[in-house]
XYZ file of C-alpha atoms in Angstrom:
650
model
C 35.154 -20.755 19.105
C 34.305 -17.761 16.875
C 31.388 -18.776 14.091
C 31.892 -18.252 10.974
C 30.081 -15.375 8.922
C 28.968 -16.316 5.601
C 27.149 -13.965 2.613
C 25.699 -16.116 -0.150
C 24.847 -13.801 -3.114
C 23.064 -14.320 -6.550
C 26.301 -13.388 -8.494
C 29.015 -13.748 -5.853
C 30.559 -15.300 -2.673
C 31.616 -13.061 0.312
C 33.117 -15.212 3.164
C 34.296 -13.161 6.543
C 35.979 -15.908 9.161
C 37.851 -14.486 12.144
C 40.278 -12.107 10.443
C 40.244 -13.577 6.616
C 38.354 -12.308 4.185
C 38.016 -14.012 0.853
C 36.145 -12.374 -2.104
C 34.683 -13.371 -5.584
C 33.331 -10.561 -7.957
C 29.559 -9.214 -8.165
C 28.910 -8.254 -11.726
C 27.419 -4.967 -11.324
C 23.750 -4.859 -13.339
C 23.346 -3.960 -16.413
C 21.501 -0.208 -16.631
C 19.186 0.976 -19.104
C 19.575 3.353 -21.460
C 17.924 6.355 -19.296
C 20.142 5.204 -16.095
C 23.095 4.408 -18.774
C 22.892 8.169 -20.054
C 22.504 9.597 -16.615
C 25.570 7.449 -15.426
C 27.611 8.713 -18.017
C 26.696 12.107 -17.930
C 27.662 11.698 -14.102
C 30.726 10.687 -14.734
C 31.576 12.580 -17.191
C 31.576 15.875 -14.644
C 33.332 13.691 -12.197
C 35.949 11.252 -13.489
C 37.290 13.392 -16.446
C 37.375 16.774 -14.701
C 40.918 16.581 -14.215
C 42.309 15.030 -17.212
C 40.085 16.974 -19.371
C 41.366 20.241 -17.972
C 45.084 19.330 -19.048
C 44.437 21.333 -22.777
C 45.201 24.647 -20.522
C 48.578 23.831 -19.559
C 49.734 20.135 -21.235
C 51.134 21.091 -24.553
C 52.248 24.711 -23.926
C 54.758 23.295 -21.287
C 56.541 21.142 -23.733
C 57.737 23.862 -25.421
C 57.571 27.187 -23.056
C 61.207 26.174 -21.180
C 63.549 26.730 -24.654
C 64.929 23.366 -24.586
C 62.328 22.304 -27.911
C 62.434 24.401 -30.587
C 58.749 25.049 -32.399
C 59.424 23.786 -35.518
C 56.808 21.815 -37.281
C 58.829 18.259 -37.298
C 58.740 18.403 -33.765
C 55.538 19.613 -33.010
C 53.744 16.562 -35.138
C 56.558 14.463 -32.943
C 55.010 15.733 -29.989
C 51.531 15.661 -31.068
C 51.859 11.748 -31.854
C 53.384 11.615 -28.675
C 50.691 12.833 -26.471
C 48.209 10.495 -29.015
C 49.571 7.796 -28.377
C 50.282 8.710 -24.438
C 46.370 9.001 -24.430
C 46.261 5.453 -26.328
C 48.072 3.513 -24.515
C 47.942 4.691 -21.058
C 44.306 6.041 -20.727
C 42.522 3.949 -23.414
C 45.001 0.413 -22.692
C 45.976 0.483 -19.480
C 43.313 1.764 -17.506
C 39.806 1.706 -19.314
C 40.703 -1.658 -20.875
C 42.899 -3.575 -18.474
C 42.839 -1.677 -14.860
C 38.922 -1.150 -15.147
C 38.492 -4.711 -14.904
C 40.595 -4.937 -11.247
C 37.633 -4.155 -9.303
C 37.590 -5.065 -5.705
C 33.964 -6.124 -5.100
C 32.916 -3.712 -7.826
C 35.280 -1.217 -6.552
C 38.277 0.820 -7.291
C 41.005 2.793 -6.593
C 44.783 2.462 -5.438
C 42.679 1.555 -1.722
C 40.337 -1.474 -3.291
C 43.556 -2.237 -5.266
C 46.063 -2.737 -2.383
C 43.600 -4.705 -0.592
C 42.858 -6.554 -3.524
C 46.790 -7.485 -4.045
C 47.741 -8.277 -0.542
C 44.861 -10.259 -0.024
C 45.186 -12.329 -3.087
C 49.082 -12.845 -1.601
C 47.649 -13.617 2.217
C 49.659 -16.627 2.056
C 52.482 -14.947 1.701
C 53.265 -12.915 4.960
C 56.515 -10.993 3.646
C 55.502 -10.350 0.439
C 52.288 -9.108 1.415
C 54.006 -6.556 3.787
C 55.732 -5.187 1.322
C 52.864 -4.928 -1.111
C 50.785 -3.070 1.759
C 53.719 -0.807 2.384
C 54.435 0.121 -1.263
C 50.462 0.559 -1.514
C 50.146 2.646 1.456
C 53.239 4.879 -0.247
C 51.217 5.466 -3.216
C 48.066 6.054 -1.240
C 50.277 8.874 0.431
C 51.626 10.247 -2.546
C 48.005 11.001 -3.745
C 47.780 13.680 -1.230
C 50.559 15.190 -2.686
C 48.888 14.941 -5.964
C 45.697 16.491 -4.529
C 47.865 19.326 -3.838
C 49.255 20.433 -7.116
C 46.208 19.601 -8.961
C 43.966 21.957 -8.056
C 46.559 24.882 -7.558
C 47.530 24.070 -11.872
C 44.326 24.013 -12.827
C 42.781 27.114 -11.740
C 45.498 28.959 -12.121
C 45.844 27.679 -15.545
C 42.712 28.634 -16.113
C 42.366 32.280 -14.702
C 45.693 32.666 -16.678
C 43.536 32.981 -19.621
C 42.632 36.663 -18.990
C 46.351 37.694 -20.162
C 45.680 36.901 -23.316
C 42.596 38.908 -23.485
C 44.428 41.698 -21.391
C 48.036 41.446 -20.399
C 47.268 44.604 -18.181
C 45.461 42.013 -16.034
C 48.460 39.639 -15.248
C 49.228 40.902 -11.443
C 45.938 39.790 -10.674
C 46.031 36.579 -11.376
C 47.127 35.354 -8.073
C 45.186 36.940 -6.187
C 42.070 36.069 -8.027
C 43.356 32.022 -8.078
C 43.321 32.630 -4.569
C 40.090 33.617 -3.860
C 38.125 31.218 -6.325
C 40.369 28.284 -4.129
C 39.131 30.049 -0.582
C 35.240 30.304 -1.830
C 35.946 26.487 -3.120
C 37.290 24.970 0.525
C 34.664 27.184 2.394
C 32.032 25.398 0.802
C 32.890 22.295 1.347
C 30.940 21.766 4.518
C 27.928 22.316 3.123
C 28.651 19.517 0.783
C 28.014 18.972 -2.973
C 24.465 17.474 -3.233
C 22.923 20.633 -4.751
C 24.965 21.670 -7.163
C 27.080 18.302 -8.029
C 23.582 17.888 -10.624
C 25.295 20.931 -12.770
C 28.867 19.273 -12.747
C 27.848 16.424 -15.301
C 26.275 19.365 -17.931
C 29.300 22.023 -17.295
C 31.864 19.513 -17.948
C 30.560 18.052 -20.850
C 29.637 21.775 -22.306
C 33.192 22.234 -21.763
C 34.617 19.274 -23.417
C 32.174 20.329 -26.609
C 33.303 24.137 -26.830
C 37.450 22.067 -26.471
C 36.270 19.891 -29.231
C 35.141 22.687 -31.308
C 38.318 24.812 -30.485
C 40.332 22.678 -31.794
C 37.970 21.238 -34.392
C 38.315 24.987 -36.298
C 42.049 25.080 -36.253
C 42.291 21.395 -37.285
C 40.113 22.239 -40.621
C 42.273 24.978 -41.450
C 45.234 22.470 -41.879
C 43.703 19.128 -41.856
C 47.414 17.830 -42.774
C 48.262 17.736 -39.047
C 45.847 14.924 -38.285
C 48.550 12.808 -40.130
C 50.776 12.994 -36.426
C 48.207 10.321 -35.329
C 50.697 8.185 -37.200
C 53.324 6.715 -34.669
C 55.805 7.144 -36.809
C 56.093 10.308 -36.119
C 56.528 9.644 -32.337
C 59.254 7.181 -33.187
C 61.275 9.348 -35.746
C 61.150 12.555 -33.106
C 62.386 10.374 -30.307
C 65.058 9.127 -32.498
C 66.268 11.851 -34.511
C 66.326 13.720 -30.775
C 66.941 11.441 -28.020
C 67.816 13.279 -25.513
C 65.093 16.080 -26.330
C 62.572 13.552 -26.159
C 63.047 12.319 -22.982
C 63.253 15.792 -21.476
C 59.812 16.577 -23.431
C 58.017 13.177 -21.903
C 57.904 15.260 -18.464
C 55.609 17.324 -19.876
C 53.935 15.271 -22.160
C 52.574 13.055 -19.242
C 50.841 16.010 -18.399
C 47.939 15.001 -21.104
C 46.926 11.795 -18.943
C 47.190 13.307 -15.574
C 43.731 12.409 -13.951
C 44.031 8.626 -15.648
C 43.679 7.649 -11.957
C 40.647 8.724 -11.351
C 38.784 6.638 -13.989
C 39.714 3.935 -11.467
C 39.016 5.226 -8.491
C 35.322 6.495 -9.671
C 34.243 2.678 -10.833
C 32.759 2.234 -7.656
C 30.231 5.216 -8.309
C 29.684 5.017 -12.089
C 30.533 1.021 -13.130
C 32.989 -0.132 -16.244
C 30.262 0.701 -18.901
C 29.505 4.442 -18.341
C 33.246 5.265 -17.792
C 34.240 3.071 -20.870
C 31.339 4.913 -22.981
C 32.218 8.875 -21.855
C 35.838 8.247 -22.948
C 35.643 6.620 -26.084
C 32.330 8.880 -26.919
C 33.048 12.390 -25.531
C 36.312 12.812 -23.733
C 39.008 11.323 -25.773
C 37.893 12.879 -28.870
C 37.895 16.004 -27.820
C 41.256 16.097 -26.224
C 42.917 14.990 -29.643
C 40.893 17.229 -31.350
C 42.073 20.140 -29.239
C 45.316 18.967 -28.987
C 45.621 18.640 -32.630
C 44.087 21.849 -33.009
C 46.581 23.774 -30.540
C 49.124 22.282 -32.903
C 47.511 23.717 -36.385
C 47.407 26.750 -34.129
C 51.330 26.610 -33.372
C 52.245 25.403 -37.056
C 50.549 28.831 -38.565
C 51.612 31.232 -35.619
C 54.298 29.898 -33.631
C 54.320 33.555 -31.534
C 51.135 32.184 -29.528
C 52.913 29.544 -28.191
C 52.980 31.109 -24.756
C 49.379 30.487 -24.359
C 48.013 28.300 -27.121
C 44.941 27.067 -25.432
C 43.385 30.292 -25.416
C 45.454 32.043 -28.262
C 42.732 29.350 -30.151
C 39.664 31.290 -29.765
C 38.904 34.535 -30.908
C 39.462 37.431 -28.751
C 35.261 38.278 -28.419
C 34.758 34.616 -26.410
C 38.644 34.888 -24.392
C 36.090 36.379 -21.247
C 33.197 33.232 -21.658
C 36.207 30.912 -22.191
C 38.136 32.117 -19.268
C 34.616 31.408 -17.313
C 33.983 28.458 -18.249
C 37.146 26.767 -17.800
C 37.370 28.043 -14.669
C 34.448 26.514 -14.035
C 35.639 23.115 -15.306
C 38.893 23.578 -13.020
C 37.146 24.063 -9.976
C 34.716 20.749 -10.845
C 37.652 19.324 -11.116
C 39.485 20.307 -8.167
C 35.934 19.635 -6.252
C 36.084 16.112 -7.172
C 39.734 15.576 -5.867
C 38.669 16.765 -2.596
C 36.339 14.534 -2.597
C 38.165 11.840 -3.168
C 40.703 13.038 -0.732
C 37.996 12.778 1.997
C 36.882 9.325 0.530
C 40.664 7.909 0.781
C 41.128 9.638 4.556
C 38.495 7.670 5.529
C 39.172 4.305 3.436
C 42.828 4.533 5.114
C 41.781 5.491 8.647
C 39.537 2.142 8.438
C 42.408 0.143 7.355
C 44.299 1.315 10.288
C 46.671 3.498 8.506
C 45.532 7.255 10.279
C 44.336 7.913 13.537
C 40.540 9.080 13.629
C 39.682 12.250 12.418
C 36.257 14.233 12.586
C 33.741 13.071 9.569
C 30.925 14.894 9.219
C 27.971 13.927 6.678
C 27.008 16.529 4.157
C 24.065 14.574 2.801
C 21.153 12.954 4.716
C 20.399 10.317 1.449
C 23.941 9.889 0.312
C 26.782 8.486 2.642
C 29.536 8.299 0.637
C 29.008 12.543 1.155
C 31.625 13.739 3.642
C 33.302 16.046 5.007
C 36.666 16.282 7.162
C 37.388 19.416 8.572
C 41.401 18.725 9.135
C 41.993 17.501 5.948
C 39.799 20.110 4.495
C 42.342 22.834 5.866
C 45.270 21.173 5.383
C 44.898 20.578 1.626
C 43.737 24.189 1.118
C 46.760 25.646 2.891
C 49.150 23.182 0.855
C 47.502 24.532 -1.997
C 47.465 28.179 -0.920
C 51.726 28.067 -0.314
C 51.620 26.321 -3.676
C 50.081 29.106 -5.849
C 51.788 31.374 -4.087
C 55.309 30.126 -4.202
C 55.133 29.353 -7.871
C 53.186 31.720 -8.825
C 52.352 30.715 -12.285
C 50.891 27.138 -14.163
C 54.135 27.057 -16.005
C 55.953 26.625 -12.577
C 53.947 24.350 -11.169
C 54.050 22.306 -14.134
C 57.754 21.212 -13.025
C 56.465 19.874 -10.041
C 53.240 18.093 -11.368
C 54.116 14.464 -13.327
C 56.022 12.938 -10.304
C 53.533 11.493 -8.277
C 51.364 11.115 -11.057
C 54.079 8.735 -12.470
C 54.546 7.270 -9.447
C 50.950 6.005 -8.401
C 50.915 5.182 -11.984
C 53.855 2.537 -11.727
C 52.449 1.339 -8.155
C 48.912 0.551 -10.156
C 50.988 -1.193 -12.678
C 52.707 -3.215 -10.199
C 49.188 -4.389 -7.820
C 47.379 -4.856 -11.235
C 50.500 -7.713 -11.827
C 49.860 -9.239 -8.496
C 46.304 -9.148 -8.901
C 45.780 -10.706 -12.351
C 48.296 -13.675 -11.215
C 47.404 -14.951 -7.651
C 44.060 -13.595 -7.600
C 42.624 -14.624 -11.592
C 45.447 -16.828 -11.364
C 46.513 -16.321 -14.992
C 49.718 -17.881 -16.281
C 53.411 -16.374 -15.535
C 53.745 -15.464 -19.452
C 50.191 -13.727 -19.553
C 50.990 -11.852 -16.380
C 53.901 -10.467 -17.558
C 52.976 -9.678 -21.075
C 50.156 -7.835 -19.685
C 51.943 -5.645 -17.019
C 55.643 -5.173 -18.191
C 54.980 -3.094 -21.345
C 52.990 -0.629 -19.312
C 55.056 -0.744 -16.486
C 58.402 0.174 -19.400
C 55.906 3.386 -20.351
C 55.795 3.905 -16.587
C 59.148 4.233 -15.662
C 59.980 5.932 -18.994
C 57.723 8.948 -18.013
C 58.778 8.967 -14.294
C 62.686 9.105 -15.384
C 61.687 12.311 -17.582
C 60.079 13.373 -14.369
C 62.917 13.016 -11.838
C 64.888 15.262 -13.440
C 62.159 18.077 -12.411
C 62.387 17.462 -8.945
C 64.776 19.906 -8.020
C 62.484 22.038 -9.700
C 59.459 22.182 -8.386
C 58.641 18.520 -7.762
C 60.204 17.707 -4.606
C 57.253 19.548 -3.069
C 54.971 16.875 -3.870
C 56.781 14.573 -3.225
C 57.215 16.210 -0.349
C 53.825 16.348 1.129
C 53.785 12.529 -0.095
C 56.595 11.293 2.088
C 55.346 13.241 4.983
C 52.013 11.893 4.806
C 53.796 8.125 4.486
C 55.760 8.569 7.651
C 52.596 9.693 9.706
C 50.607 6.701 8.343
C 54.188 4.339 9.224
C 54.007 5.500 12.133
C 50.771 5.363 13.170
C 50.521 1.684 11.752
C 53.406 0.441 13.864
C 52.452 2.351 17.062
C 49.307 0.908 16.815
C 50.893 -2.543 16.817
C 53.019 -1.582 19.583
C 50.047 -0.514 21.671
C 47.836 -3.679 21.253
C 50.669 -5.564 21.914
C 51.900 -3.713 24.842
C 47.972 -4.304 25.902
C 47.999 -8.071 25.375
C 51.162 -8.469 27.372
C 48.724 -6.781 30.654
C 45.097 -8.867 29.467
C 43.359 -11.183 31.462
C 41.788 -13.478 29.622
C 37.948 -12.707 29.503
C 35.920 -16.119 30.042
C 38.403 -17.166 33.093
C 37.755 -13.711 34.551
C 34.392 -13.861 34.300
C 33.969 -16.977 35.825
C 36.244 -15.775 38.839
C 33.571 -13.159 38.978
C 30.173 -14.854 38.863
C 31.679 -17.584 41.753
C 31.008 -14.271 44.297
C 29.239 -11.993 41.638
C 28.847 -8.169 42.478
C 25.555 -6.543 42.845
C 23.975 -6.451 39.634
C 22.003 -3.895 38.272
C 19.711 -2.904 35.185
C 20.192 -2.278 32.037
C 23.084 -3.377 29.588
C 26.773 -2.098 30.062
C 28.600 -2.625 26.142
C 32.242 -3.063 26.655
C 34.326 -1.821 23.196
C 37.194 -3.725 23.316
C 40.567 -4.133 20.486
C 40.564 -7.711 21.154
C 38.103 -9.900 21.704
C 38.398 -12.521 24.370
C 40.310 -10.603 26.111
C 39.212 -8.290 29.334
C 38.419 -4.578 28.908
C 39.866 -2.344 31.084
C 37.164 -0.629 31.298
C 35.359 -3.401 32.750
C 38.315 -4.020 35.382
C 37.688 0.026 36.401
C 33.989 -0.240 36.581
C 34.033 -3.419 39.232
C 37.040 -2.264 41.119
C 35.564 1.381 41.429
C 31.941 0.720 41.645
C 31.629 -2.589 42.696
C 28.615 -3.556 40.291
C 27.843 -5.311 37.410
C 24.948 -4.603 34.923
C 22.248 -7.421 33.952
C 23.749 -7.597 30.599
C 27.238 -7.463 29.188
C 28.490 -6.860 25.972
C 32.106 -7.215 24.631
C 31.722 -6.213 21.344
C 35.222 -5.911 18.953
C 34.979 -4.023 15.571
C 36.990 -5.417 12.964
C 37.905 -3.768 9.932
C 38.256 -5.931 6.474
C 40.397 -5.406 3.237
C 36.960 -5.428 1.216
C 34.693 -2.651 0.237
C 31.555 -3.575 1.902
C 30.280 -6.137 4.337
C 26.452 -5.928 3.835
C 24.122 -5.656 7.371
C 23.455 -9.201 7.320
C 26.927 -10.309 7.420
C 27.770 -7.799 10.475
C 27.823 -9.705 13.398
C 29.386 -12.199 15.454
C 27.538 -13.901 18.616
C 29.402 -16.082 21.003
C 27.433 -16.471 24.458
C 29.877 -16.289 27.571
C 27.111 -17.720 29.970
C 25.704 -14.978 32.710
C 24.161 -12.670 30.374
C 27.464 -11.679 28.440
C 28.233 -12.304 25.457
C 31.266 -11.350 22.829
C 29.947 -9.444 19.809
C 32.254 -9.064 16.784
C 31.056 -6.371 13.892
C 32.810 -6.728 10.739
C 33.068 -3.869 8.608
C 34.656 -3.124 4.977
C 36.540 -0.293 4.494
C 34.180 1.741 3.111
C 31.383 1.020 5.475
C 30.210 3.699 7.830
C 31.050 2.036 11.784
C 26.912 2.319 13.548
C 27.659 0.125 16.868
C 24.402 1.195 18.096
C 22.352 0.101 14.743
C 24.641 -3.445 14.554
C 23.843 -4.092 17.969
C 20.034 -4.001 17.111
C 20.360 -6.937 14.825
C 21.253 -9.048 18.465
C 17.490 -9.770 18.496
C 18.258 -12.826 15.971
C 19.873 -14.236 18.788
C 17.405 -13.170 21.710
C 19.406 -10.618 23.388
C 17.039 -7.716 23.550
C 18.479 -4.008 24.133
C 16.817 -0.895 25.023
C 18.578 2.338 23.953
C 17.696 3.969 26.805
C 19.222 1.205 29.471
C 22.464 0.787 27.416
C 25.304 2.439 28.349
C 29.203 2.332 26.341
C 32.228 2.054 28.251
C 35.420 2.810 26.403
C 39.244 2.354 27.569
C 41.366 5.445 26.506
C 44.740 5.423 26.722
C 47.307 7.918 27.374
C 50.476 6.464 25.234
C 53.483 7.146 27.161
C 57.025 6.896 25.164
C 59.799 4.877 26.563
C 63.325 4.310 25.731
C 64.199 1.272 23.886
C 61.009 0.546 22.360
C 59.888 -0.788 19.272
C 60.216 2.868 17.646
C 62.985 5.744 17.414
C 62.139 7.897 20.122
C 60.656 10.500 17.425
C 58.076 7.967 16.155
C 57.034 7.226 19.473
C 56.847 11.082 20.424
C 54.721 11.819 17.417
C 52.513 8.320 17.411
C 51.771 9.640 21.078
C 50.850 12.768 19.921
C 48.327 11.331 17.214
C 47.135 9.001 19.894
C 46.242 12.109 22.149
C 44.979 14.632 19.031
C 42.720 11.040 17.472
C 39.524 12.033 17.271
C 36.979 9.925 20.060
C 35.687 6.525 19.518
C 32.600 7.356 20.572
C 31.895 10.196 17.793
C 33.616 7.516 14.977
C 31.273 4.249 16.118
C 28.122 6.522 15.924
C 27.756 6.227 20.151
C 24.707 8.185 21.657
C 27.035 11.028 23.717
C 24.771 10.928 26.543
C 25.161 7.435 27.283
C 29.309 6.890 26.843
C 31.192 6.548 29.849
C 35.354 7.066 28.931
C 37.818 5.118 31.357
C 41.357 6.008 31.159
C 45.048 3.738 31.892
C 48.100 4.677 30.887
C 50.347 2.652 28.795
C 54.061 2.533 27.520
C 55.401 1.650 24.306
């Protein structure tokens, strides 16, 4: 029988038995005010670069397309619109309700999902679909992480027209090359100059703040928009209008997301404090001051961010938000990596190459393939729309999307998880989710547009992970139907044992108690045994983080051997080598340089008939041959791996 691994915490409960993981909540500790100040300086640069970049392109759009005229009636309508969009999704829905989902004091659509489906484990089908519909969103992010970066640079280097028109040609081309410097530095990583993203950003919400601040005191009247009744009388007086204008009016909370997603790194109170403090402020005040702007001189409405300040500071402005653009587009890579490797734990993509950019800070990575492949999604972006305004039409539709999936774990969550009453459940998720689908309607009317290549990218990036998923469970099943069950086999063995020789052979093997094949190669081929045997299983958890002392599971098989099961969370870094060291405990003793690795890899052939169409098999093979090696993505020593290889069909 497999023991049971138990963590007993101060503040919370982490229990990890066979393949069940059950968690209770951590309260994260309180900081001081130095570390408080610090935290929300930090996140400030990270979590709000993208939403607080939205003044360069959200309110122009709403009216550059012809179908809103720019009269003042509908500019307060819109103006209370994007208020109260702020209000009620930013401010309500995630820094009050969403913030407080946290999945072992993280977050994210990830820590979500797992959160959901493991609060429904009980229920098999309706946690399948939960993980599916997660796994979509997760998927549509990438497509997301696409168009987000391409906008806001080129958003932002759009700002030289208005200080020279002359200039206009070159706008491209110079988007271009600030995206190229941007991916070819991501290998070197972020740790020396991510200290200057907390400062930029928040210099750059202050100079938005003051933009708009000026045009608001030269007709204070428009602060009266903050009045919903506005919002209410446009949408009524112009139905239709309004819905059409709520595609681009979304565009004000795009980066909501990522307040979630960053909890993890900053905690509730720092995130909660930069928003209500810094960040939301100045987006209404610059808002409110584009639309002073627009009231006196509706004829800058082409570019009213920047028609705002006066012409002497159009070059520092220009500079500094394209400064703010790329901090934001740096911390969307990052996250991109962070979620590559989250889902390629959960068994969602095959392995890719990680590489560490930071000796102190793990969570600092870097993956070459998706590196490459975002920046060339992004390159045929800029250049086949060519302009912010274009890619405006197909921004908003996975943004509403992910939105509505949130919506819909966060209901799941606060019921079978907290356990909270039908009624409360409800009340709490079905207004937001209403304001969800409202502003992804408005947005599927852009699709044909621009915003099917988002989506795109997003349903792409869903049928690799489907397919990799189910392949996988073809596979091990496929394997299972072959195994030999290990204690049996080994006691065949030991009744004539082989010639046994020093040192300690560790067998990694996809399911424990059952025989490696690599083991099966070794004693049919070279007809010995080593002193000491390991069969050691990693296991990958729907939680965060399984701390060190919770990593390991010890059963002794008699004969030296023994099966070793690590546990890891999904955002724990697989060390084989440095879990294997904690074996002491149970007096199996292993010296590095007498321990050798054996790994099975197998060559996936397709067959007719099987579990998958024929093209799902064809590309899961594919994946299966291009994964990158076990050995590299458990941390093995290269020099002591020895790679077996059988061929199987699925």
């Amino acid at each position: 029988m497999q023991q049971n691994v138990c963590e007993r915490r101060q503040n919370g409960v982490l229990v990890v038995s066979g393949s069940s993981v059950i968690v209770q909540h951590a309260p994260h500790a309180k900081p001081n005010t130095k570390e408080l100040a610090a935290l929300t300086l930090g996140a400030i640069g990270i979590v709000y670069g993208d939403i607080g970049t939205s003044p360069l392109y959200a309110l122009k759009e709403v009216f550059n397309h012809g179908h809103l005229p720019l009269t003042p009636e509908n500019i307060y309508g819109i103006l209370s619109m994007m208020f109260w969009t702020l209000t009620v999704i930013v401010s309500l829905k995630y820094v009050t309700l969403i913030l407080r989902a946290d999945n072992n004091g993280e977050g994210g659509l990830v820590a979500m999902l797992t959160l959901a489906s493991t609060a429904v484990k009980d229920k098999p089908a309706l946690r399948g679909k939960l993980l599916a519909l997660g796994i979509f969103g997760t998927a549509i992010f990438f497509g997301d992480g696409v168009i987000t970066p391409a906008i806001s640079v080129l958003s932002a280097v759009e700002g030289m027209e208005v200080a020279a028109p002359q200039l206009e040609r070159y706008v491209v081309p110079i988007t271009l090359v600030v995206l190229t410097l941007l991916f070819m530095v991501q290998k070197h990583g972020t740790s020396g100059i991510g200290k200057f993203f907390g400062p930029i950003t928040a210099l750059w919400f202050i100079v938005v703040a003051l933009l708009g601040l000026y045009h608001v005191l030269q007709n204070p009247a428009v602060l009266a928009a903050m009045n919903p009744l506005y919002a209410l009388s446009f949408i009524a007086d112009h139905p239709m209008l309004a819905f059409i204008a709520l595609g681009a009016v979304i565009l004000c909370a795009t980066g909501a997301e990522a307040l979630y997603a960053d909890m993890g790194h900053f905690g509730k109170l720092p995130i909660r404090l930069a928003w209500f403090s810094l960040v939301m402020p100045a987006l209404v005040l610059n808002y409110f001051g584009q639309g002073a702007m627009l009231l006196a001189h509706p004829e800058n409405v082409a570019n009213p961010f920047f028609e705002m300040a006066p012409h002497w500071a159009l070059y520092p402005l220009v500079g500094l938000a394209t400064c703010a653009t790329v901090i934001a587009s740096q911390a969307l890579i990052t996250a991109a990596f962070s979620v590559t490797k989250q889902v390629i734990q959960l068994g969602y993509l095959p392995r890719l190459r990680i590489l560490h950019t930071s000796e102190k800070e793990t969570g600092q990575i870097y993956i070459p393939f998706v590196n490459w492949a975002l920046y060339g999604c992004i390159v045929l972006a800029v250049i086949f729309f060519g302009s912010s305004g274009k890619l405006a039409a197909a921004y908003g539709i996975t943004v509403t999307i992910d939105m509505m999936i949130t919506t819909v774990m966060t209901f799941f969550v606060i019921r079978f998880a907290w356990k909270m009453s039908w009624m409360v459940c409800v009340l709490a998720t079905a207004f937001f989710f209403a304001i969800d689908l409202m502003f992804f309607s408005a947005n599927v009317i852009k699709v044909i547009d621009g915003g099917w290549f988002p989506l795109l990218i997003g349903i792409v990036m869903f049928s690799l992970m489907m397919t990799w998923k189910d392949g996988r469970e073809l596979l091990s099943s496929s394997l299972r139907s072959d195994a030999i069950d290990l204690r049996p086999f080994l006691e065949a063995v030991f009744c004539s044992p082989p010639l046994r020789v020093d040192g300690t052979a560790v067998f990694l093997n996809a399911d424990a108690g059952t025989t490696p094949n690599a083991l099966l190669h070794n004693l049919k081929h070279n007809k010995v045994l080593h002193k000491q045997n390991l069969f050691v299983t990693v296991r990958s958890h729907e939680v965060p983080w399984i701390p060190l002392k919770n990593r390991i599971e010890v059963e002794d098989l008699g004969n030296d051997c023994w099966q070793v099961i690590l546990h890891y969370g999904f955002k724990n870094e697989p060390d084989v080598p440095r879990a294997l060291k904690l074996l002491k405990e149970h007096s199996v003793f292993l010296d590095d340089m007498e321990t050798s690795y054996f790994l099975s890899r197998d060559i996936v052939i397709p067959t007719m008939g099987g579990g998958m169409a024929p093209w799902r098999e064809k590309l899961f093979a594919s994946m299966h041959r291009n994964a990158s090696g076990a050995a590299a993505f458990l941390n093995l020593p290269t020099n002591r791996v020895v790679e077996l290889g059988s061929k199987v069909e699925i």
